[in-house]
mmCIF file of N, CA, C and O in Angstrom:
data_model
loop_
_atom_site.group_PDB
_atom_site.id
_atom_site.type_symbol
_atom_site.label_atom_id
_atom_site.label_comp_id
_atom_site.label_asym_id
_atom_site.label_seq_id
_atom_site.Cartn_x
_atom_site.Cartn_y
_atom_site.Cartn_z
ATOM 1 N N MET W 106 54.096 -116.588 -3.265
ATOM 2 C CA MET W 106 54.489 -115.455 -3.887
ATOM 3 C C MET W 106 54.358 -114.298 -2.880
ATOM 4 O O MET W 106 52.974 -114.172 -2.453
ATOM 5 N N GLN W 107 55.034 -113.506 -2.566
ATOM 6 C CA GLN W 107 54.777 -112.435 -1.280
ATOM 7 C C GLN W 107 54.943 -111.113 -1.895
ATOM 8 O O GLN W 107 56.016 -110.518 -2.680
ATOM 9 N N CYS W 108 53.882 -110.356 -2.033
ATOM 10 C CA CYS W 108 53.939 -108.908 -2.813
ATOM 11 C C CYS W 108 53.858 -107.914 -1.838
ATOM 12 O O CYS W 108 53.039 -107.076 -1.830
ATOM 13 N N SER W 109 54.966 -108.066 -1.071
ATOM 14 C CA SER W 109 54.804 -107.002 0.148
ATOM 15 C C SER W 109 55.578 -105.669 0.033
ATOM 16 O O SER W 109 55.157 -104.607 0.371
ATOM 17 N N ARG W 110 56.380 -105.622 -1.298
ATOM 18 C CA ARG W 110 56.613 -104.375 -1.613
ATOM 19 C C ARG W 110 55.519 -103.534 -2.212
ATOM 20 O O ARG W 110 54.937 -103.884 -3.124
ATOM 21 N N ASN W 111 55.498 -102.119 -1.827
ATOM 22 C CA ASN W 111 54.524 -101.242 -2.331
ATOM 23 C C ASN W 111 54.834 -100.693 -3.554
ATOM 24 O O ASN W 111 55.873 -100.406 -3.874
ATOM 25 N N PRO W 112 54.041 -101.007 -4.567
ATOM 26 C CA PRO W 112 54.356 -100.753 -6.085
ATOM 27 C C PRO W 112 54.743 -99.179 -6.082
ATOM 28 O O PRO W 112 55.730 -98.756 -7.162
ATOM 29 N N SER W 113 54.301 -98.293 -5.473
ATOM 30 C CA SER W 113 54.468 -96.895 -5.323
ATOM 31 C C SER W 113 55.818 -96.523 -5.159
ATOM 32 O O SER W 113 56.341 -95.632 -5.483
ATOM 33 N N THR W 114 56.561 -97.347 -4.284
ATOM 34 C CA THR W 114 58.028 -97.439 -3.664
ATOM 35 C C THR W 114 58.735 -97.309 -5.124
ATOM 36 O O THR W 114 60.090 -97.221 -4.786
ATOM 37 N N PHE W 115 58.543 -98.189 -6.085
ATOM 38 C CA PHE W 115 59.492 -98.153 -7.359
ATOM 39 C C PHE W 115 59.506 -96.883 -7.799
ATOM 40 O O PHE W 115 60.685 -96.492 -8.710
ATOM 41 N N SER W 116 59.215 -95.801 -7.447
ATOM 42 C CA SER W 116 59.521 -94.541 -7.909
ATOM 43 C C SER W 116 60.702 -93.971 -7.411
ATOM 44 O O SER W 116 61.369 -93.295 -8.018
ATOM 45 N N ASP W 117 61.216 -94.473 -6.238
ATOM 46 C CA ASP W 117 62.631 -94.358 -5.930
ATOM 47 C C ASP W 117 63.616 -94.662 -6.799
ATOM 48 O O ASP W 117 64.729 -94.265 -6.997
ATOM 49 N N ILE W 118 63.475 -95.885 -7.341
ATOM 50 C CA ILE W 118 64.129 -96.362 -8.586
ATOM 51 C C ILE W 118 64.301 -95.703 -9.926
ATOM 52 O O ILE W 118 65.198 -95.700 -10.346
ATOM 53 N N ASN W 119 63.154 -95.058 -10.015
ATOM 54 C CA ASN W 119 62.974 -94.169 -11.458
ATOM 55 C C ASN W 119 64.044 -93.290 -11.573
ATOM 56 O O ASN W 119 64.535 -93.018 -12.392
ATOM 57 N N ASP W 120 64.249 -92.531 -10.222
ATOM 58 C CA ASP W 120 65.032 -91.395 -10.335
ATOM 59 C C ASP W 120 66.509 -91.557 -10.098
ATOM 60 O O ASP W 120 67.220 -90.416 -10.076
ATOM 61 N N VAL W 121 66.770 -92.833 -9.599
ATOM 62 C CA VAL W 121 68.424 -93.079 -9.587
ATOM 63 C C VAL W 121 69.156 -93.331 -10.698
ATOM 64 O O VAL W 121 68.810 -94.513 -11.529
ATOM 65 N N LYS W 122 69.979 -92.485 -11.158
ATOM 66 C CA LYS W 122 70.549 -92.893 -12.284
ATOM 67 C C LYS W 122 71.480 -94.092 -12.300
ATOM 68 O O LYS W 122 71.945 -94.620 -13.278
ATOM 69 N N SER W 123 72.052 -94.052 -11.211
ATOM 70 C CA SER W 123 72.989 -95.193 -11.078
ATOM 71 C C SER W 123 72.484 -96.711 -11.335
ATOM 72 O O SER W 123 73.272 -97.705 -11.275
ATOM 73 N N ILE W 124 71.077 -96.686 -11.005
ATOM 74 C CA ILE W 124 70.357 -98.149 -11.182
ATOM 75 C C ILE W 124 70.230 -98.028 -12.851
ATOM 76 O O ILE W 124 69.168 -97.358 -13.136
ATOM 77 N N ARG W 125 70.869 -98.919 -13.204
ATOM 78 C CA ARG W 125 70.746 -99.275 -14.818
ATOM 79 C C ARG W 125 69.812 -100.255 -15.178
ATOM 80 O O ARG W 125 69.283 -100.229 -16.219
ATOM 81 N N VAL W 126 69.715 -101.255 -14.183
ATOM 82 C CA VAL W 126 68.845 -102.661 -14.702
ATOM 83 C C VAL W 126 68.115 -103.277 -13.058
ATOM 84 O O VAL W 126 69.066 -103.039 -12.163
ATOM 85 N N LEU W 127 67.244 -103.696 -13.414
ATOM 86 C CA LEU W 127 66.594 -104.400 -12.026
ATOM 87 C C LEU W 127 66.455 -106.100 -12.427
ATOM 88 O O LEU W 127 66.148 -106.318 -13.466
ATOM 89 N N ILE W 128 67.132 -106.861 -11.642
ATOM 90 C CA ILE W 128 67.113 -108.480 -11.909
ATOM 91 C C ILE W 128 66.370 -108.913 -11.001
ATOM 92 O O ILE W 128 66.788 -108.493 -9.449
ATOM 93 N N VAL W 129 65.277 -109.505 -11.137
ATOM 94 C CA VAL W 129 64.711 -110.237 -10.380
ATOM 95 C C VAL W 129 64.996 -111.690 -10.252
ATOM 96 O O VAL W 129 65.173 -112.688 -11.478
ATOM 97 N N GLY W 130 65.329 -112.278 -9.109
ATOM 98 C CA GLY W 130 65.768 -113.584 -9.090
ATOM 99 C C GLY W 130 65.519 -114.206 -7.855
ATOM 100 O O GLY W 130 64.576 -113.687 -6.964
ATOM 101 N N ALA W 131 65.856 -115.564 -7.519
ATOM 102 C CA ALA W 131 65.416 -116.362 -6.299
ATOM 103 C C ALA W 131 66.848 -117.178 -5.966
ATOM 104 O O ALA W 131 67.513 -117.480 -6.930
ATOM 105 N N HIS W 132 66.999 -117.644 -4.845
ATOM 106 C CA HIS W 132 67.730 -118.750 -4.459
ATOM 107 C C HIS W 132 67.205 -120.010 -4.098
ATOM 108 O O HIS W 132 65.676 -119.971 -3.533
ATOM 109 N N GLY W 133 67.492 -121.237 -4.235
ATOM 110 C CA GLY W 133 66.968 -122.386 -4.145
ATOM 111 C C GLY W 133 66.360 -122.805 -5.646
ATOM 112 O O GLY W 133 66.644 -122.491 -6.560
ATOM 113 N N LYS W 134 65.275 -123.927 -5.515
ATOM 114 C CA LYS W 134 64.852 -124.661 -6.540
ATOM 115 C C LYS W 134 63.853 -123.849 -7.387
ATOM 116 O O LYS W 134 63.518 -124.174 -8.234
ATOM 117 N N ALA W 135 62.968 -122.900 -6.479
ATOM 118 C CA ALA W 135 62.150 -122.251 -7.048
ATOM 119 C C ALA W 135 62.341 -120.838 -7.565
ATOM 120 O O ALA W 135 63.119 -120.008 -6.784
ATOM 121 N N PHE W 136 61.820 -120.361 -8.596
ATOM 122 C CA PHE W 136 62.070 -118.959 -8.650
ATOM 123 C C PHE W 136 60.783 -118.232 -8.308
ATOM 124 O O PHE W 136 61.041 -117.369 -7.375
ATOM 125 N N SER W 137 59.679 -118.605 -8.273
ATOM 126 C CA SER W 137 58.242 -118.418 -7.766
ATOM 127 C C SER W 137 57.210 -119.193 -7.898
ATOM 128 O O SER W 137 56.876 -119.574 -9.416
ATOM 129 N N ALA W 138 56.766 -119.729 -6.933
ATOM 130 C CA ALA W 138 55.596 -120.795 -7.139
ATOM 131 C C ALA W 138 54.269 -120.147 -6.947
ATOM 132 O O ALA W 138 53.303 -121.040 -7.045
ATOM 133 N N GLY W 139 54.448 -118.966 -6.964
ATOM 134 C CA GLY W 139 52.937 -118.346 -6.946
ATOM 135 C C GLY W 139 52.187 -118.233 -5.856
ATOM 136 O O GLY W 139 53.022 -118.398 -4.743
ATOM 137 N N HIS W 140 50.998 -118.136 -5.626
ATOM 138 C CA HIS W 140 50.165 -117.929 -4.543
ATOM 139 C C HIS W 140 49.900 -119.390 -4.041
ATOM 140 O O HIS W 140 49.586 -120.217 -4.811
ATOM 141 N N ASP W 141 49.696 -119.669 -2.718
ATOM 142 C CA ASP W 141 49.321 -120.940 -2.055
ATOM 143 C C ASP W 141 47.596 -120.668 -2.134
ATOM 144 O O ASP W 141 47.240 -120.298 -1.122
ATOM 145 N N LEU W 142 46.887 -120.956 -3.071
ATOM 146 C CA LEU W 142 45.401 -120.629 -2.968
ATOM 147 C C LEU W 142 44.805 -121.430 -1.831
ATOM 148 O O LEU W 142 43.857 -120.906 -1.151
ATOM 149 N N ASN W 143 45.335 -122.548 -1.481
ATOM 150 C CA ASN W 143 44.400 -123.225 -0.291
ATOM 151 C C ASN W 143 44.802 -122.466 0.859
ATOM 152 O O ASN W 143 44.031 -122.211 1.596
ATOM 153 N N GLU W 144 46.005 -121.896 1.074
ATOM 154 C CA GLU W 144 46.375 -120.878 2.278
ATOM 155 C C GLU W 144 45.483 -120.053 2.259
ATOM 156 O O GLU W 144 44.739 -119.509 3.246
ATOM 157 N N ILE W 145 45.430 -119.340 1.375
ATOM 158 C CA ILE W 145 44.660 -118.158 0.893
ATOM 159 C C ILE W 145 43.179 -118.168 1.148
ATOM 160 O O ILE W 145 42.649 -117.252 2.010
ATOM 161 N N TYR W 146 42.690 -119.041 0.559
ATOM 162 C CA TYR W 146 41.212 -119.295 0.437
ATOM 163 C C TYR W 146 40.551 -119.706 1.853
ATOM 164 O O TYR W 146 39.523 -119.425 2.740
ATOM 165 N N SER W 147 41.623 -120.277 2.848
ATOM 166 C CA SER W 147 41.158 -120.683 4.310
ATOM 167 C C SER W 147 41.322 -119.834 5.191
ATOM 168 O O SER W 147 40.952 -120.054 6.308
ATOM 169 N N HIS W 148 41.921 -118.754 5.041
ATOM 170 C CA HIS W 148 42.414 -117.872 6.127
ATOM 171 C C HIS W 148 42.064 -116.337 5.644
ATOM 172 O O HIS W 148 41.947 -115.455 6.493
ATOM 173 N N GLN W 149 41.416 -116.183 4.361
ATOM 174 C CA GLN W 149 41.158 -114.712 4.174
ATOM 175 C C GLN W 149 39.663 -114.757 3.582
ATOM 176 O O GLN W 149 39.163 -115.586 3.120
ATOM 177 N N SER W 150 39.082 -113.716 3.907
ATOM 178 C CA SER W 150 37.780 -113.242 3.132
ATOM 179 C C SER W 150 37.776 -113.401 1.621
ATOM 180 O O SER W 150 39.054 -112.734 1.240
ATOM 181 N N ILE W 151 36.659 -112.988 1.131
ATOM 182 C CA ILE W 151 36.884 -113.002 -0.600
ATOM 183 C C ILE W 151 37.389 -111.540 -0.487
ATOM 184 O O ILE W 151 38.083 -111.304 -1.596
ATOM 185 N N ASP W 152 37.091 -110.550 0.068
ATOM 186 C CA ASP W 152 37.574 -109.055 0.241
ATOM 187 C C ASP W 152 39.114 -108.985 0.248
ATOM 188 O O ASP W 152 39.711 -108.336 -0.583
ATOM 189 N N GLU W 153 39.497 -109.694 1.380
ATOM 190 C CA GLU W 153 40.854 -109.731 1.572
ATOM 191 C C GLU W 153 41.689 -110.606 0.382
ATOM 192 O O GLU W 153 42.566 -109.978 -0.002
ATOM 193 N N THR W 154 41.232 -111.416 0.121
ATOM 194 C CA THR W 154 42.026 -111.942 -1.426
ATOM 195 C C THR W 154 41.727 -111.259 -2.784
ATOM 196 O O THR W 154 42.864 -110.877 -3.330
ATOM 197 N N THR W 155 40.502 -110.587 -2.718
ATOM 198 C CA THR W 155 40.527 -109.717 -3.927
ATOM 199 C C THR W 155 41.640 -108.554 -3.750
ATOM 200 O O THR W 155 42.288 -108.075 -4.826
ATOM 201 N N GLN W 156 41.864 -108.033 -2.508
ATOM 202 C CA GLN W 156 42.680 -106.948 -2.333
ATOM 203 C C GLN W 156 44.186 -107.444 -2.635
ATOM 204 O O GLN W 156 45.094 -106.756 -3.133
ATOM 205 N N LEU W 157 44.245 -108.555 -2.203
ATOM 206 C CA LEU W 157 45.942 -109.237 -2.482
ATOM 207 C C LEU W 157 46.058 -109.370 -3.871
ATOM 208 O O LEU W 157 47.279 -108.958 -4.419
ATOM 209 N N PHE W 158 45.039 -109.724 -4.664
ATOM 210 C CA PHE W 158 45.434 -110.125 -6.056
ATOM 211 C C PHE W 158 45.620 -108.461 -6.581
ATOM 212 O O PHE W 158 46.045 -108.562 -7.606
ATOM 213 N N LYS W 159 44.926 -107.489 -6.169
ATOM 214 C CA LYS W 159 45.045 -106.251 -6.927
ATOM 215 C C LYS W 159 46.153 -105.821 -6.432
ATOM 216 O O LYS W 159 47.021 -105.031 -7.394
ATOM 217 N N LYS W 160 46.629 -105.824 -5.465
ATOM 218 C CA LYS W 160 48.165 -105.428 -4.906
ATOM 219 C C LYS W 160 49.141 -106.312 -5.926
ATOM 220 O O LYS W 160 49.995 -105.452 -6.319
ATOM 221 N N CYS W 161 49.091 -107.532 -5.803
ATOM 222 C CA CYS W 161 50.153 -108.289 -6.822
ATOM 223 C C CYS W 161 50.026 -107.496 -8.138
ATOM 224 O O CYS W 161 51.126 -107.707 -9.063
ATOM 225 N N SER W 162 48.762 -107.311 -8.670
ATOM 226 C CA SER W 162 48.570 -107.057 -10.024
ATOM 227 C C SER W 162 49.295 -105.682 -10.228
ATOM 228 O O SER W 162 50.177 -105.311 -11.183
ATOM 229 N N ARG W 163 48.899 -104.668 -9.303
ATOM 230 C CA ARG W 163 49.757 -103.413 -9.389
ATOM 231 C C ARG W 163 51.155 -103.599 -9.452
ATOM 232 O O ARG W 163 51.978 -102.735 -9.881
ATOM 233 N N PHE W 164 51.951 -104.637 -8.557
ATOM 234 C CA PHE W 164 53.092 -105.048 -8.313
ATOM 235 C C PHE W 164 53.667 -105.502 -9.736
ATOM 236 O O PHE W 164 54.579 -104.616 -10.354
ATOM 237 N N MET W 165 52.974 -106.059 -10.593
ATOM 238 C CA MET W 165 53.385 -106.588 -12.061
ATOM 239 C C MET W 165 53.416 -105.415 -12.677
ATOM 240 O O MET W 165 54.479 -105.288 -13.660
ATOM 241 N N ILE W 166 52.266 -104.508 -12.742
ATOM 242 C CA ILE W 166 52.165 -103.514 -13.697
ATOM 243 C C ILE W 166 53.217 -102.504 -13.421
ATOM 244 O O ILE W 166 53.902 -101.773 -14.481
ATOM 245 N N SER W 167 53.661 -102.206 -12.263
ATOM 246 C CA SER W 167 54.595 -101.143 -11.755
ATOM 247 C C SER W 167 56.210 -101.580 -12.314
ATOM 248 O O SER W 167 56.813 -100.768 -12.625
ATOM 249 N N LEU W 168 56.322 -102.891 -12.547
ATOM 250 C CA LEU W 168 57.486 -103.298 -13.172
ATOM 251 C C LEU W 168 57.556 -102.953 -14.645
ATOM 252 O O LEU W 168 58.870 -102.514 -15.151
ATOM 253 N N ASN W 169 56.825 -102.971 -15.214
ATOM 254 C CA ASN W 169 56.370 -102.336 -16.420
ATOM 255 C C ASN W 169 56.603 -100.945 -16.790
ATOM 256 O O ASN W 169 57.099 -100.649 -18.018
ATOM 257 N N LYS W 170 56.242 -100.396 -15.885
ATOM 258 C CA LYS W 170 56.385 -98.722 -15.976
ATOM 259 C C LYS W 170 57.847 -98.274 -15.457
ATOM 260 O O LYS W 170 58.289 -97.093 -15.697
ATOM 261 N N LEU W 171 58.877 -99.198 -15.015
ATOM 262 C CA LEU W 171 60.099 -98.718 -14.848
ATOM 263 C C LEU W 171 60.852 -98.326 -15.909
ATOM 264 O O LEU W 171 60.857 -98.978 -16.988
ATOM 265 N N PRO W 172 61.741 -97.388 -16.230
ATOM 266 C CA PRO W 172 62.557 -96.891 -17.108
ATOM 267 C C PRO W 172 63.690 -97.766 -17.340
ATOM 268 O O PRO W 172 64.153 -98.082 -18.327
ATOM 269 N N GLN W 173 64.167 -98.478 -16.184
ATOM 270 C CA GLN W 173 65.094 -99.368 -16.617
ATOM 271 C C GLN W 173 64.623 -100.702 -16.770
ATOM 272 O O GLN W 173 63.282 -100.938 -16.606
ATOM 273 N N PRO W 174 65.648 -101.421 -17.710
ATOM 274 C CA PRO W 174 64.905 -103.050 -17.902
ATOM 275 C C PRO W 174 64.990 -103.746 -16.940
ATOM 276 O O PRO W 174 65.630 -103.422 -15.751
ATOM 277 N N VAL W 175 63.800 -104.643 -16.831
ATOM 278 C CA VAL W 175 63.725 -105.710 -15.773
ATOM 279 C C VAL W 175 63.914 -106.914 -16.416
ATOM 280 O O VAL W 175 63.387 -107.378 -17.177
ATOM 281 N N ILE W 176 64.686 -107.515 -15.715
ATOM 282 C CA ILE W 176 65.388 -109.114 -16.178
ATOM 283 C C ILE W 176 64.953 -110.117 -15.143
ATOM 284 O O ILE W 176 65.297 -109.817 -13.908
ATOM 285 N N ALA W 177 64.364 -111.006 -15.618
ATOM 286 C CA ALA W 177 63.893 -112.058 -14.516
ATOM 287 C C ALA W 177 64.978 -113.381 -14.895
ATOM 288 O O ALA W 177 65.283 -113.453 -16.019
ATOM 289 N N LYS W 178 65.779 -113.595 -13.959
ATOM 290 C CA LYS W 178 66.677 -114.589 -13.771
ATOM 291 C C LYS W 178 66.269 -115.948 -13.218
ATOM 292 O O LYS W 178 66.181 -115.945 -12.046
ATOM 293 N N VAL W 179 65.930 -116.449 -14.039
ATOM 294 C CA VAL W 179 64.875 -117.955 -13.630
ATOM 295 C C VAL W 179 65.823 -118.971 -13.594
ATOM 296 O O VAL W 179 66.235 -119.520 -14.774
ATOM 297 N N GLY W 180 65.934 -119.636 -12.451
ATOM 298 C CA GLY W 180 67.098 -120.888 -12.556
ATOM 299 C C GLY W 180 66.096 -121.978 -11.564
ATOM 300 O O GLY W 180 66.797 -122.845 -11.173
ATOM 301 N N GLY W 181 64.961 -121.929 -11.723
ATOM 302 C CA GLY W 181 64.162 -123.115 -11.069
ATOM 303 C C GLY W 181 62.840 -123.006 -11.725
ATOM 304 O O GLY W 181 62.202 -122.565 -12.782
ATOM 305 N N LEU W 182 61.701 -123.484 -10.693
ATOM 306 C CA LEU W 182 60.317 -123.366 -11.180
ATOM 307 C C LEU W 182 59.932 -122.065 -11.049
ATOM 308 O O LEU W 182 59.925 -121.478 -9.923
ATOM 309 N N ALA W 183 58.947 -121.879 -12.155
ATOM 310 C CA ALA W 183 58.255 -120.558 -11.728
ATOM 311 C C ALA W 183 56.574 -121.211 -12.218
ATOM 312 O O ALA W 183 56.514 -121.623 -13.537
ATOM 313 N N THR W 184 55.851 -121.049 -11.660
ATOM 314 C CA THR W 184 54.305 -121.423 -12.035
ATOM 315 C C THR W 184 53.440 -120.493 -11.391
ATOM 316 O O THR W 184 53.724 -119.784 -10.848
ATOM 317 N N ALA W 185 52.385 -120.485 -12.106
ATOM 318 C CA ALA W 185 51.354 -119.456 -11.976
ATOM 319 C C ALA W 185 51.322 -117.958 -11.651
ATOM 320 O O ALA W 185 51.780 -117.696 -12.739
ATOM 321 N N ALA W 186 51.388 -117.592 -10.504
ATOM 322 C CA ALA W 186 51.830 -115.935 -10.474
ATOM 323 C C ALA W 186 53.176 -115.746 -10.857
ATOM 324 O O ALA W 186 53.876 -114.807 -11.157
ATOM 325 N N GLY W 187 53.948 -116.735 -10.313
ATOM 326 C CA GLY W 187 55.349 -116.934 -10.599
ATOM 327 C C GLY W 187 55.790 -116.819 -12.250
ATOM 328 O O GLY W 187 56.631 -116.003 -12.689
ATOM 329 N N CYS W 188 54.969 -117.166 -13.031
ATOM 330 C CA CYS W 188 55.057 -117.119 -14.764
ATOM 331 C C CYS W 188 54.460 -115.723 -15.031
ATOM 332 O O CYS W 188 55.006 -115.239 -15.904
ATOM 333 N N GLN W 189 53.400 -115.204 -14.229
ATOM 334 C CA GLN W 189 53.067 -113.713 -14.552
ATOM 335 C C GLN W 189 54.479 -112.884 -14.257
ATOM 336 O O GLN W 189 54.411 -111.919 -14.797
ATOM 337 N N LEU W 190 54.766 -113.172 -12.830
ATOM 338 C CA LEU W 190 56.023 -112.265 -12.874
ATOM 339 C C LEU W 190 57.025 -112.312 -13.919
ATOM 340 O O LEU W 190 57.639 -111.129 -14.276
ATOM 341 N N VAL W 191 57.191 -113.629 -14.306
ATOM 342 C CA VAL W 191 58.431 -113.625 -15.340
ATOM 343 C C VAL W 191 57.921 -113.016 -16.690
ATOM 344 O O VAL W 191 58.486 -112.217 -17.279
ATOM 345 N N ALA W 192 56.603 -112.653 -16.828
ATOM 346 C CA ALA W 192 56.117 -112.294 -18.075
ATOM 347 C C ALA W 192 55.853 -110.635 -18.100
ATOM 348 O O ALA W 192 55.914 -110.119 -18.835
ATOM 349 N N SER W 193 56.170 -110.440 -16.889
ATOM 350 C CA SER W 193 56.247 -109.010 -16.544
ATOM 351 C C SER W 193 57.096 -108.061 -16.748
ATOM 352 O O SER W 193 57.520 -106.965 -16.645
ATOM 353 N N CYS W 194 58.736 -108.962 -16.647
ATOM 354 C CA CYS W 194 59.798 -108.589 -17.053
ATOM 355 C C CYS W 194 59.936 -108.200 -18.439
ATOM 356 O O CYS W 194 59.162 -108.886 -19.120
ATOM 357 N N ASP W 195 60.950 -107.406 -18.603
ATOM 358 C CA ASP W 195 61.294 -107.045 -20.328
ATOM 359 C C ASP W 195 62.032 -108.193 -20.714
ATOM 360 O O ASP W 195 61.807 -108.525 -21.897
ATOM 361 N N LEU W 196 62.970 -109.108 -19.903
ATOM 362 C CA LEU W 196 63.570 -110.057 -20.612
ATOM 363 C C LEU W 196 63.489 -111.142 -19.434
ATOM 364 O O LEU W 196 63.654 -111.020 -18.345
ATOM 365 N N ALA W 197 63.576 -112.420 -19.916
ATOM 366 C CA ALA W 197 63.894 -113.511 -19.067
ATOM 367 C C ALA W 197 64.782 -114.522 -19.025
ATOM 368 O O ALA W 197 65.242 -114.568 -20.477
ATOM 369 N N ILE W 198 65.951 -114.861 -18.492
ATOM 370 C CA ILE W 198 67.231 -115.625 -18.902
ATOM 371 C C ILE W 198 66.910 -116.865 -17.698
ATOM 372 O O ILE W 198 66.515 -116.812 -16.570
ATOM 373 N N GLY W 199 66.768 -117.903 -18.553
ATOM 374 C CA GLY W 199 66.634 -119.102 -17.695
ATOM 375 C C GLY W 199 67.957 -120.143 -18.001
ATOM 376 O O GLY W 199 68.813 -119.610 -18.518
ATOM 377 N N SER W 200 67.811 -121.265 -17.435
ATOM 378 C CA SER W 200 68.968 -122.031 -17.261
ATOM 379 C C SER W 200 68.142 -123.612 -17.633
ATOM 380 O O SER W 200 67.096 -123.565 -17.784
ATOM 381 N N SER W 201 69.207 -124.568 -17.656
ATOM 382 C CA SER W 201 68.465 -126.050 -17.800
ATOM 383 C C SER W 201 67.587 -126.393 -16.883
ATOM 384 O O SER W 201 66.971 -127.312 -16.879
ATOM 385 N N ALA W 202 67.805 -125.866 -15.422
ATOM 386 C CA ALA W 202 66.691 -126.054 -14.432
ATOM 387 C C ALA W 202 65.440 -125.172 -14.429
ATOM 388 O O ALA W 202 64.538 -125.436 -13.646
ATOM 389 N N SER W 203 65.349 -124.376 -15.297
ATOM 390 C CA SER W 203 64.221 -123.656 -15.659
ATOM 391 C C SER W 203 63.014 -124.461 -15.913
ATOM 392 O O SER W 203 63.025 -125.299 -16.830
ATOM 393 N N ARG W 204 61.987 -124.186 -15.255
ATOM 394 C CA ARG W 204 60.454 -125.021 -15.734
ATOM 395 C C ARG W 204 59.399 -124.133 -15.454
ATOM 396 O O ARG W 204 59.501 -123.250 -14.498
ATOM 397 N N PHE W 205 58.761 -124.012 -16.334
ATOM 398 C CA PHE W 205 57.426 -123.132 -16.145
ATOM 399 C C PHE W 205 56.003 -124.029 -16.242
ATOM 400 O O PHE W 205 55.886 -125.096 -17.176
ATOM 401 N N GLY W 206 55.230 -123.297 -15.520
ATOM 402 C CA GLY W 206 53.944 -124.170 -15.526
ATOM 403 C C GLY W 206 52.801 -123.276 -14.918
ATOM 404 O O GLY W 206 52.966 -122.341 -14.173
ATOM 405 N N VAL W 207 51.731 -123.458 -15.740
ATOM 406 C CA VAL W 207 50.358 -122.488 -15.299
ATOM 407 C C VAL W 207 49.123 -123.139 -15.007
ATOM 408 O O VAL W 207 48.116 -122.581 -14.548
ATOM 409 N N SER W 208 49.151 -124.692 -14.906
ATOM 410 C CA SER W 208 47.972 -125.293 -14.755
ATOM 411 C C SER W 208 47.858 -125.608 -13.255
ATOM 412 O O SER W 208 48.546 -125.627 -12.622
#
């Protein structure tokens, strides 16, 4: 899961009247597999990892604060933080290929 978008930049969406809904989706077999913890812990310090998780938490919270409805279009696997992303949306739409896991 890549949380590269700065949550404060969602303020540009807040004020655009023509944006009536935000749909979060993905192409391929996975909606979001979450973080690769092995990669994170092998390449980052504890402080860097803490900052990454804080940034991603701010991202998820910023979705909740949007005035537009946010829809998760889940057509594949959503695990770990990917499930958190789905849960942060106002509505989730799945398919027969949707799978969810948190363990």
